[in-house]
JSON list of C-alpha atoms in Angstrom, two decimals:
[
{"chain": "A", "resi": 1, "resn": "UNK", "atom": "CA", "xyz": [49.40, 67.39, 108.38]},
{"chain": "A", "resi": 2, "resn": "UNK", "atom": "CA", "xyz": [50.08, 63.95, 109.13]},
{"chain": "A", "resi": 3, "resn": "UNK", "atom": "CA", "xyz": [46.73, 62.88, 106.58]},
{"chain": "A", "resi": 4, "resn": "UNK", "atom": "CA", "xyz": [48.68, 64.96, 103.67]},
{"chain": "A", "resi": 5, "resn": "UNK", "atom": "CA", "xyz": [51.99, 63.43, 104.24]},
{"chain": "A", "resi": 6, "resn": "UNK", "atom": "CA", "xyz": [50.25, 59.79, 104.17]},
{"chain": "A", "resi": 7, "resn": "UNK", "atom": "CA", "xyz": [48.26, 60.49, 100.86]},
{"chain": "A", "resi": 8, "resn": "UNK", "atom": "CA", "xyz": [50.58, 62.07, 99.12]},
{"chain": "A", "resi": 9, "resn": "UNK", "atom": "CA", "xyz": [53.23, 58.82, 99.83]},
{"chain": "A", "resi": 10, "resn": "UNK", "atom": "CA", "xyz": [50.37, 56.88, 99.00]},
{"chain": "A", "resi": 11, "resn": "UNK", "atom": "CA", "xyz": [49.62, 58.37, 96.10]},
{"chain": "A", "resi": 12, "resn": "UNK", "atom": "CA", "xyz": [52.97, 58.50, 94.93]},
{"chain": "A", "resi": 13, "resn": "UNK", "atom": "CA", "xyz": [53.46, 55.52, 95.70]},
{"chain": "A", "resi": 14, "resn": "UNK", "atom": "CA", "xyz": [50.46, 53.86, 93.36]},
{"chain": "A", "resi": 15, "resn": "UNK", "atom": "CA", "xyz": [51.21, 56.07, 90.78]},
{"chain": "A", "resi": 16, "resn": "UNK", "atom": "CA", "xyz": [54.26, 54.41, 90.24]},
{"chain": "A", "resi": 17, "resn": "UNK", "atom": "CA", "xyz": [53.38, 51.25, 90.48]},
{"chain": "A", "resi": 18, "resn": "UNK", "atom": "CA", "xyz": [50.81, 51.74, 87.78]},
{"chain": "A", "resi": 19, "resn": "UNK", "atom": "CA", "xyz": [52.56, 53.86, 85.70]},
{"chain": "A", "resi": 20, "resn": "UNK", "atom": "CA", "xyz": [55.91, 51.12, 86.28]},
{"chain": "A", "resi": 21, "resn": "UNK", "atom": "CA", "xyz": [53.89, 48.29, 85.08]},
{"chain": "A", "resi": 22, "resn": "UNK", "atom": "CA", "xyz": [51.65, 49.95, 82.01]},
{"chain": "A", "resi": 23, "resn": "UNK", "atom": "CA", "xyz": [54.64, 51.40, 80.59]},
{"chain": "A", "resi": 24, "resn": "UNK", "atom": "CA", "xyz": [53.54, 55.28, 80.94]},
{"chain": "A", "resi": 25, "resn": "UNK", "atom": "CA", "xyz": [56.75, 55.95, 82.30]},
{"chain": "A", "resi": 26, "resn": "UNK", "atom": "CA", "xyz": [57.44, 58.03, 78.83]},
{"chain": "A", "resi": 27, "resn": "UNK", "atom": "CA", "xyz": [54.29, 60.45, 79.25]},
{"chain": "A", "resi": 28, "resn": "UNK", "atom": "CA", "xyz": [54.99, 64.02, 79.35]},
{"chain": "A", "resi": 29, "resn": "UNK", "atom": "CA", "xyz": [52.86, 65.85, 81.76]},
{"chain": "A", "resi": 30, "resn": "UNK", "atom": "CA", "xyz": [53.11, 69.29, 80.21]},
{"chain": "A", "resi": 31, "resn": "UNK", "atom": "CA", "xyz": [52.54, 67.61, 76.30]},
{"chain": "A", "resi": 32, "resn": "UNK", "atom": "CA", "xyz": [48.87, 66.64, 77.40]},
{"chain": "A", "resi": 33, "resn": "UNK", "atom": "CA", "xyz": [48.13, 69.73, 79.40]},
{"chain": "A", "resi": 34, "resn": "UNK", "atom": "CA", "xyz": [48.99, 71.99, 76.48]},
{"chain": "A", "resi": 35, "resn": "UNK", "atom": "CA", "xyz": [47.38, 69.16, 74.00]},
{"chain": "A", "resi": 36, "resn": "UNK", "atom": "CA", "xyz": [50.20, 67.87, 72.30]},
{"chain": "A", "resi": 37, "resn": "UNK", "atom": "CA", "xyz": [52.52, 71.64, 71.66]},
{"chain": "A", "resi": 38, "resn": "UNK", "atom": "CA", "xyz": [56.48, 70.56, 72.48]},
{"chain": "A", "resi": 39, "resn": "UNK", "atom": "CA", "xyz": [58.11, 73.13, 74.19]},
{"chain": "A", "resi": 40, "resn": "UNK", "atom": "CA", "xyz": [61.06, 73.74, 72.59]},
{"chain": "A", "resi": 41, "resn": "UNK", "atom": "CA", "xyz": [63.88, 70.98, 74.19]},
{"chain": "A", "resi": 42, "resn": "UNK", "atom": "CA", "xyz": [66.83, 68.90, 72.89]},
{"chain": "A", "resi": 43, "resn": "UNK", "atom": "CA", "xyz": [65.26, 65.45, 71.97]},
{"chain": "A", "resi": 44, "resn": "UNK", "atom": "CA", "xyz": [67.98, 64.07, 74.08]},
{"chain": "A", "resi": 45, "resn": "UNK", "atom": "CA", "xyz": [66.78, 65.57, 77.74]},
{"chain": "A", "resi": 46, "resn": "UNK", "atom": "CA", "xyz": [63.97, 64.70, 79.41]},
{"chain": "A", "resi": 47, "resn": "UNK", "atom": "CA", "xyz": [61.32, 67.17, 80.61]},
{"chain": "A", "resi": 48, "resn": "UNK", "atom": "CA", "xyz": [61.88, 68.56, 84.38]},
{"chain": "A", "resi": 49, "resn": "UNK", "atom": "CA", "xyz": [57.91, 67.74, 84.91]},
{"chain": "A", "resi": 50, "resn": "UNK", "atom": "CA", "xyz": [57.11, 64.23, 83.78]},
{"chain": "A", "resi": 51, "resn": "UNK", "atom": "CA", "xyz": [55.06, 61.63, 85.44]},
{"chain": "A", "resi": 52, "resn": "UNK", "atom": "CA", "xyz": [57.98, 59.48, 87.05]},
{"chain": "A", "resi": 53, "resn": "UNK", "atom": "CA", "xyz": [59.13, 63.23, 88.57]},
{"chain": "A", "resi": 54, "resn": "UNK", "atom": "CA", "xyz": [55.70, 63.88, 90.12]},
{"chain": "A", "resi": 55, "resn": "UNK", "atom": "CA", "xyz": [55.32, 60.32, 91.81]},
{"chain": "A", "resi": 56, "resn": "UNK", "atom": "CA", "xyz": [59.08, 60.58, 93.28]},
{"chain": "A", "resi": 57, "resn": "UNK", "atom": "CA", "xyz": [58.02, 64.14, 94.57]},
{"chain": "A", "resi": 58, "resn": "UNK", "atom": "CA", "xyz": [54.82, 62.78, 96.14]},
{"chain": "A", "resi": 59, "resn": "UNK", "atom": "CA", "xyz": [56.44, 59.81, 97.54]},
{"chain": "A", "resi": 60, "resn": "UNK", "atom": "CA", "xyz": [59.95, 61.41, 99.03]},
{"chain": "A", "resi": 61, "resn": "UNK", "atom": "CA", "xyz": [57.77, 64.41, 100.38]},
{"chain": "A", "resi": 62, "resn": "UNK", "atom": "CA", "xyz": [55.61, 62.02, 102.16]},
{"chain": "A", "resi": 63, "resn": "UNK", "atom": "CA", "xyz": [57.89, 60.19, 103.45]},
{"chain": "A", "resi": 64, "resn": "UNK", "atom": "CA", "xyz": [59.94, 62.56, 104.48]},
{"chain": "A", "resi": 65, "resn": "UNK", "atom": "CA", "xyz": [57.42, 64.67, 106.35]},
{"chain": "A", "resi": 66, "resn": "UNK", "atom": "CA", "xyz": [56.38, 61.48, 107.96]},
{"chain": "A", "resi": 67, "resn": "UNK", "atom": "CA", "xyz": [59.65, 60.59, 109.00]},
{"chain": "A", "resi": 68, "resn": "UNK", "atom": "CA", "xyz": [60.27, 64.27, 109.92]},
{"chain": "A", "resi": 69, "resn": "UNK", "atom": "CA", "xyz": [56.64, 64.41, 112.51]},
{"chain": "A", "resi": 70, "resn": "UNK", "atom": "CA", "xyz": [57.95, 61.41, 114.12]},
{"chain": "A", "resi": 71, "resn": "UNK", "atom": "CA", "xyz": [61.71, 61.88, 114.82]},
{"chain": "A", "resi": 72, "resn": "UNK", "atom": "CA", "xyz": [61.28, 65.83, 115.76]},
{"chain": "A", "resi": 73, "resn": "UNK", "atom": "CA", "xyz": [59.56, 68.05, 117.20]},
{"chain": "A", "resi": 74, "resn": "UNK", "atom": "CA", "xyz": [59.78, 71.11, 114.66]},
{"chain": "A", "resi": 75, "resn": "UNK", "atom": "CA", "xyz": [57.06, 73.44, 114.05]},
{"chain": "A", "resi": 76, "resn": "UNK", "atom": "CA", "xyz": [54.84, 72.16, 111.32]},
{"chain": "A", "resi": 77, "resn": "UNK", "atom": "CA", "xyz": [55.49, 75.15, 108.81]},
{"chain": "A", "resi": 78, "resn": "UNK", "atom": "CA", "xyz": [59.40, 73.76, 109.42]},
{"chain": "A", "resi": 79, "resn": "UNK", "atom": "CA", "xyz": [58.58, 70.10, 108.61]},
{"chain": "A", "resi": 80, "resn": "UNK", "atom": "CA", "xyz": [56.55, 71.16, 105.59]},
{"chain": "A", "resi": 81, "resn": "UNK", "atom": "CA", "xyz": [59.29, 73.30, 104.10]},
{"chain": "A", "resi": 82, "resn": "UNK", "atom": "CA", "xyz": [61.57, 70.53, 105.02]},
{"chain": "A", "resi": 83, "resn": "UNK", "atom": "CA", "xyz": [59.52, 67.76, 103.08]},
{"chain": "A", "resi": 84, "resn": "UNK", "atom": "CA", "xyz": [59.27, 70.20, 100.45]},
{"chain": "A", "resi": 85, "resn": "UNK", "atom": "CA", "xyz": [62.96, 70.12, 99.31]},
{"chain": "A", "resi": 86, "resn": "UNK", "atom": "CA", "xyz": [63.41, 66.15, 100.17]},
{"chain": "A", "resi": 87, "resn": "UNK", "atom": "CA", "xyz": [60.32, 65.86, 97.60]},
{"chain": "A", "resi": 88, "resn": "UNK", "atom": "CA", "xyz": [62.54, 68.29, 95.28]},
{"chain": "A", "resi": 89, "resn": "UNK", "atom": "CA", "xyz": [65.72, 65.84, 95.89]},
{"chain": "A", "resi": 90, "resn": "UNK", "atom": "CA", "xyz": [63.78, 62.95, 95.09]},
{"chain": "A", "resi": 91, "resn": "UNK", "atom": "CA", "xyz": [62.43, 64.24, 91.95]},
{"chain": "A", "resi": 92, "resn": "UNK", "atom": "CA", "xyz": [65.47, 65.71, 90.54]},
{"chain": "A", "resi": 93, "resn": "UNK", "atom": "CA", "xyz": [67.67, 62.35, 91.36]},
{"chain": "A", "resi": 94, "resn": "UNK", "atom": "CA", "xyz": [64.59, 60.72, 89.27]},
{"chain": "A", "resi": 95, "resn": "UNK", "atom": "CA", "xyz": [65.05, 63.28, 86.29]},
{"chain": "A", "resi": 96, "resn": "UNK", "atom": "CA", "xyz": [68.91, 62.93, 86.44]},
{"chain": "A", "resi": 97, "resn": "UNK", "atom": "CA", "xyz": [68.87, 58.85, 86.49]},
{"chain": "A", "resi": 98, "resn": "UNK", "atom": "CA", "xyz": [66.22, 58.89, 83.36]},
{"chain": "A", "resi": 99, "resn": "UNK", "atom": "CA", "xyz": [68.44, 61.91, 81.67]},
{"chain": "A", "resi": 100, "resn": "UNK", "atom": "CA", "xyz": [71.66, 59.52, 81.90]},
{"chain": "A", "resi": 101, "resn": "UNK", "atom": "CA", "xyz": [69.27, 56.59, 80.53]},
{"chain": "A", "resi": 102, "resn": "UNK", "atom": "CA", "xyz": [68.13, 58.55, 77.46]},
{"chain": "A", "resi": 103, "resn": "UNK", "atom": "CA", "xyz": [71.20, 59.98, 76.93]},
{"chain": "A", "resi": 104, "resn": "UNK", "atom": "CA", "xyz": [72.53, 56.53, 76.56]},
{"chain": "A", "resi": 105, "resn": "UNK", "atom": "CA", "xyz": [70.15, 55.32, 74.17]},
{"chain": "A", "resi": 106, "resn": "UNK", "atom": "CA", "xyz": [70.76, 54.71, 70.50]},
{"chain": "A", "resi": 107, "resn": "UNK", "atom": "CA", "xyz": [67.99, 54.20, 67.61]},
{"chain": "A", "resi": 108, "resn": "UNK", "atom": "CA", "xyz": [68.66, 50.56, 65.94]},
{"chain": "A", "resi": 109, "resn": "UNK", "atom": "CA", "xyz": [68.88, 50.56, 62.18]},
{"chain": "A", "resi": 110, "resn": "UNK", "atom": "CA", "xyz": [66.51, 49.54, 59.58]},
{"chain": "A", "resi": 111, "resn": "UNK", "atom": "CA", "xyz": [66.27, 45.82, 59.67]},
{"chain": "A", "resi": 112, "resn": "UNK", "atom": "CA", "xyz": [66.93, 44.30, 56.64]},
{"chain": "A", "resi": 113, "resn": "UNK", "atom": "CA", "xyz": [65.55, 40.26, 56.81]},
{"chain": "A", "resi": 114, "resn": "UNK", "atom": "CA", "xyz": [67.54, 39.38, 53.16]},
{"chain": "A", "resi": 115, "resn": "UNK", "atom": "CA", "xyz": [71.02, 38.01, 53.97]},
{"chain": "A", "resi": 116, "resn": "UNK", "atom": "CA", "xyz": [70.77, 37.96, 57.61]},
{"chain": "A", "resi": 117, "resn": "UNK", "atom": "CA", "xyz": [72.12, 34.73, 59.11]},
{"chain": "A", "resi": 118, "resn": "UNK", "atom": "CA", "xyz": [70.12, 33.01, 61.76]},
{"chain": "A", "resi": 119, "resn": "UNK", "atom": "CA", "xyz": [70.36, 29.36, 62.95]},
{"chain": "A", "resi": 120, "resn": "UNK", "atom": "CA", "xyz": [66.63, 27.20, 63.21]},
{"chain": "A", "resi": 121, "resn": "UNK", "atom": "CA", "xyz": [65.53, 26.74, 67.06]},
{"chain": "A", "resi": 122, "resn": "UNK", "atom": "CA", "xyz": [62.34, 25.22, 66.12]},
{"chain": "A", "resi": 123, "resn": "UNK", "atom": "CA", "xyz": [62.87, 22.30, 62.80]},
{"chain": "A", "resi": 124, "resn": "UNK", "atom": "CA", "xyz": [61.12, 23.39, 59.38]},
{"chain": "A", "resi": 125, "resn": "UNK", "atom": "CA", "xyz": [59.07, 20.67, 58.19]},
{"chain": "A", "resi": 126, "resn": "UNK", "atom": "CA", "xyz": [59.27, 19.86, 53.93]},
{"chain": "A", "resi": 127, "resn": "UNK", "atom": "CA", "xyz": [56.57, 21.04, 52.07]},
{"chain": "A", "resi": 128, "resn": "UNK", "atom": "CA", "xyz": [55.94, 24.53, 53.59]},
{"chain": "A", "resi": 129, "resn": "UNK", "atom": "CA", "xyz": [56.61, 23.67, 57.30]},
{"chain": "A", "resi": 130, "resn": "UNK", "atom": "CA", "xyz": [56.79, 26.58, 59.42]},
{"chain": "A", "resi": 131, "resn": "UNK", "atom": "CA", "xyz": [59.80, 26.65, 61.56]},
{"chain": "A", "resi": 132, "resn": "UNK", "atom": "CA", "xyz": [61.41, 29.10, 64.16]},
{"chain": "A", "resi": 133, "resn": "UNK", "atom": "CA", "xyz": [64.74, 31.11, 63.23]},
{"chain": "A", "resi": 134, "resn": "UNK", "atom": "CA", "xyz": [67.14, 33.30, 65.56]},
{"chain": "A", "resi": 135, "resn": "UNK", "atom": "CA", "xyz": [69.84, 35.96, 64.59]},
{"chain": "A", "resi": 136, "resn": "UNK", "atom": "CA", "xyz": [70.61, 38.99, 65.82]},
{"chain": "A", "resi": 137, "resn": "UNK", "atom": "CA", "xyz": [70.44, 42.70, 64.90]},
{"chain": "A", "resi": 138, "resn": "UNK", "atom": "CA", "xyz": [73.15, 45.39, 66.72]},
{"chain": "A", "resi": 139, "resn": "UNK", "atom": "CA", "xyz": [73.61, 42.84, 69.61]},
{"chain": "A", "resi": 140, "resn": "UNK", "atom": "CA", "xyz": [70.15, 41.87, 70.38]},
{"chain": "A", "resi": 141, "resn": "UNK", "atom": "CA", "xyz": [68.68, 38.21, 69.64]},
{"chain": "A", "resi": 142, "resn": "UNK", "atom": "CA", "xyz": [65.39, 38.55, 67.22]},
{"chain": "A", "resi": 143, "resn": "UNK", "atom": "CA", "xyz": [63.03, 35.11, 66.37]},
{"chain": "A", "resi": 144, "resn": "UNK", "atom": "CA", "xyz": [61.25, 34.73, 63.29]},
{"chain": "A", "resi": 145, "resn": "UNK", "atom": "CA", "xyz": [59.05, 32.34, 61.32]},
{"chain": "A", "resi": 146, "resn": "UNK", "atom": "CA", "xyz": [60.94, 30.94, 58.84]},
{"chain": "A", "resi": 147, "resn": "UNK", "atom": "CA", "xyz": [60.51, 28.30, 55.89]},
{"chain": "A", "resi": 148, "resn": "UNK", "atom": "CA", "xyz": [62.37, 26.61, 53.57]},
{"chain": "A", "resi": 149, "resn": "UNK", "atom": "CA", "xyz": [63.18, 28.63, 50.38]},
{"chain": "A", "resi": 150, "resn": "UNK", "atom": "CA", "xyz": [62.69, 25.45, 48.36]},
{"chain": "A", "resi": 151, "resn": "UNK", "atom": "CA", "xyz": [60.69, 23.54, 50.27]},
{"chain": "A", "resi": 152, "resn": "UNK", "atom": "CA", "xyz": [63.24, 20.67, 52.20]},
{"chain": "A", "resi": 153, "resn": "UNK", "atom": "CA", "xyz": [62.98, 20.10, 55.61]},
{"chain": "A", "resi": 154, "resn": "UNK", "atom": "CA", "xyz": [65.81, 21.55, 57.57]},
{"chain": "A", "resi": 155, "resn": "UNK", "atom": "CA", "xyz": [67.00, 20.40, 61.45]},
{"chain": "A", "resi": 156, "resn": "UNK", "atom": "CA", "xyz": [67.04, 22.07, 64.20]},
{"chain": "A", "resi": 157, "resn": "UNK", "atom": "CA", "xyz": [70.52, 23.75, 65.11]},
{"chain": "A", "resi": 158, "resn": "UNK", "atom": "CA", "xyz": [71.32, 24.35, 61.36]},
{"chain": "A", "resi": 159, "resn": "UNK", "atom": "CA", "xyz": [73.00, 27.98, 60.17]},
{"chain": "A", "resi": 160, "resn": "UNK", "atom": "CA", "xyz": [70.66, 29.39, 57.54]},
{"chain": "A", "resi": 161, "resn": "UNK", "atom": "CA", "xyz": [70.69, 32.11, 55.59]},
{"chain": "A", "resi": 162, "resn": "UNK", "atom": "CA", "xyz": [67.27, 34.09, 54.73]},
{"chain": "A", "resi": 163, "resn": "UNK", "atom": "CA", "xyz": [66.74, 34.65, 51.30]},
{"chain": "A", "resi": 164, "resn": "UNK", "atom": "CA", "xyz": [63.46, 36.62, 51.17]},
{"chain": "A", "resi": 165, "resn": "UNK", "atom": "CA", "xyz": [61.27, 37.89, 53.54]},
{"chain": "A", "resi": 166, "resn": "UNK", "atom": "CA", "xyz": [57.31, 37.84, 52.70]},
{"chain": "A", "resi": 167, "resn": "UNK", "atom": "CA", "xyz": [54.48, 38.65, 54.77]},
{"chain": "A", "resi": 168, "resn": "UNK", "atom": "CA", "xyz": [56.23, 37.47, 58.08]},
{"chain": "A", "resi": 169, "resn": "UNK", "atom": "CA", "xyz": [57.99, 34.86, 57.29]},
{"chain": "A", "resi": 170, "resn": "UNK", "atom": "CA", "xyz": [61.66, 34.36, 56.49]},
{"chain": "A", "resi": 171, "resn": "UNK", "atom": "CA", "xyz": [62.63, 31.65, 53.32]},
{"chain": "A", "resi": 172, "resn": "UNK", "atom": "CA", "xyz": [65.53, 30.12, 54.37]},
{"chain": "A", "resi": 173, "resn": "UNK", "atom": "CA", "xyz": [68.22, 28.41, 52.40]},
{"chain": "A", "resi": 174, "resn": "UNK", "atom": "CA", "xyz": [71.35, 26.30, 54.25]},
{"chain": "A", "resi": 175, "resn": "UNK", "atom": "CA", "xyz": [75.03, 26.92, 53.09]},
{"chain": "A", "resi": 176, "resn": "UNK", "atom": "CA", "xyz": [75.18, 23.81, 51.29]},
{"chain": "A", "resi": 177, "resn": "UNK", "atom": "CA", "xyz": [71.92, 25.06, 48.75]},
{"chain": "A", "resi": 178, "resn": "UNK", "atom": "CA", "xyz": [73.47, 28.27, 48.49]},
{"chain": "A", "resi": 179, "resn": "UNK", "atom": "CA", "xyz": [76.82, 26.81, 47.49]},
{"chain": "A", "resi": 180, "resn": "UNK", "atom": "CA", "xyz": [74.98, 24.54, 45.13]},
{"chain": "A", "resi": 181, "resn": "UNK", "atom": "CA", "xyz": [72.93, 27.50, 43.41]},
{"chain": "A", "resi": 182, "resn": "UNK", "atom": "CA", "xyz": [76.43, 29.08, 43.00]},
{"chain": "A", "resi": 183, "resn": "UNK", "atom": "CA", "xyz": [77.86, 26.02, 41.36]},
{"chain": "A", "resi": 184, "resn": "UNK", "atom": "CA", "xyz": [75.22, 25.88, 39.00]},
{"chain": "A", "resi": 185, "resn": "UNK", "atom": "CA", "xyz": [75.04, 30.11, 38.01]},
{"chain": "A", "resi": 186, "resn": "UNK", "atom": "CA", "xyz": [79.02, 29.41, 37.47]},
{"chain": "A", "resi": 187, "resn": "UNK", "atom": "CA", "xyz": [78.92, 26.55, 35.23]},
{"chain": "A", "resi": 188, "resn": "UNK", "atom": "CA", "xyz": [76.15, 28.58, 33.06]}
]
């Protein structure tokens, strides 16, 4: 019993190591077993059998069962049984910490580039020299290519404001050539 306990921590263990750094802590066992047909649950709650629930089963039961052979001396059918629900504990304080997680999370809205301020980390060069912008979008900090929208070189450190947004890059005017613009439309 000792070999099972031993794989299955080890097993457990790998698995979520792996699945930690690739990411594939979203994968829904029972999705790809029944190819792809959703049961039936709120978006908000997380499936009971998922891959981070499995790997915390298979690591609590064998640990537990290890720790169980060597600190007693119960009859195996007892230390399986045992291991059993400290698997079950470990997996449902999984699903109950990713549960709170999800239902803490909020979708971000559309980003719209035109308008946004952003201030230049990285200088844009005259004459179409690509420089770096940063602003931010519900509270978290975005960077984007960004050029002059008519062409004049523009410092590091300077508050910008993106005029149009074409195939990646953000055109950028400063206050001061907005201001002017405004002048002139005024005066018209």
């Amino acid at each position: 019993m000792t070999t099972l306990f031993v794989v299955c921590f080890l097993v457990g263990l790998g698995l979520s190591v792996v699945s930690f750094a690739s990411g594939s802590h979203h994968i829904n066992v029972l999705d790809h077993i029944f190819h792809g047909h959703h049961l039936h649950a709120p978006k908000s709650r997380a499936s009971s059998l998922n891959l981070a629930a499995i790997t915390a089963f298979l690591v609590w039961f064998g640990g537990g069962g290890l720790l169980l052979e060597k600190i007693d001396d119960w009859r195996m059918p007892l230390i399986a049984g045992t291991a059993v629900v400290i698997g079950l504990l470990g997996a449902s304080l999984i699903n109950k910490s990713m549960s709170m997680l999800i239902r803490h999370e909020t979708v971000a809205e559309p980003l719209t580039m035109v308008g946004k301020i952003a201030r230049t980390t990285i200088p844009i060069r005259a004459a179409e020299g690509t420089g770096e912008i940063v602003f931010t979008h519900q509270g978290t900090r975005h960077v984007a290519g960004a050029r002059s929208d008519n062409g004049a070189a523009i410092d590091k450190g300077i508050e910008v404001v993106v005029t149009r947004y074409e195939r990646g890059i953000a055109f950028v005017a400063t206050w001061d050539e907005l201001s002017a613009l405004t002048h002139e439309s005024q005066e018209e």
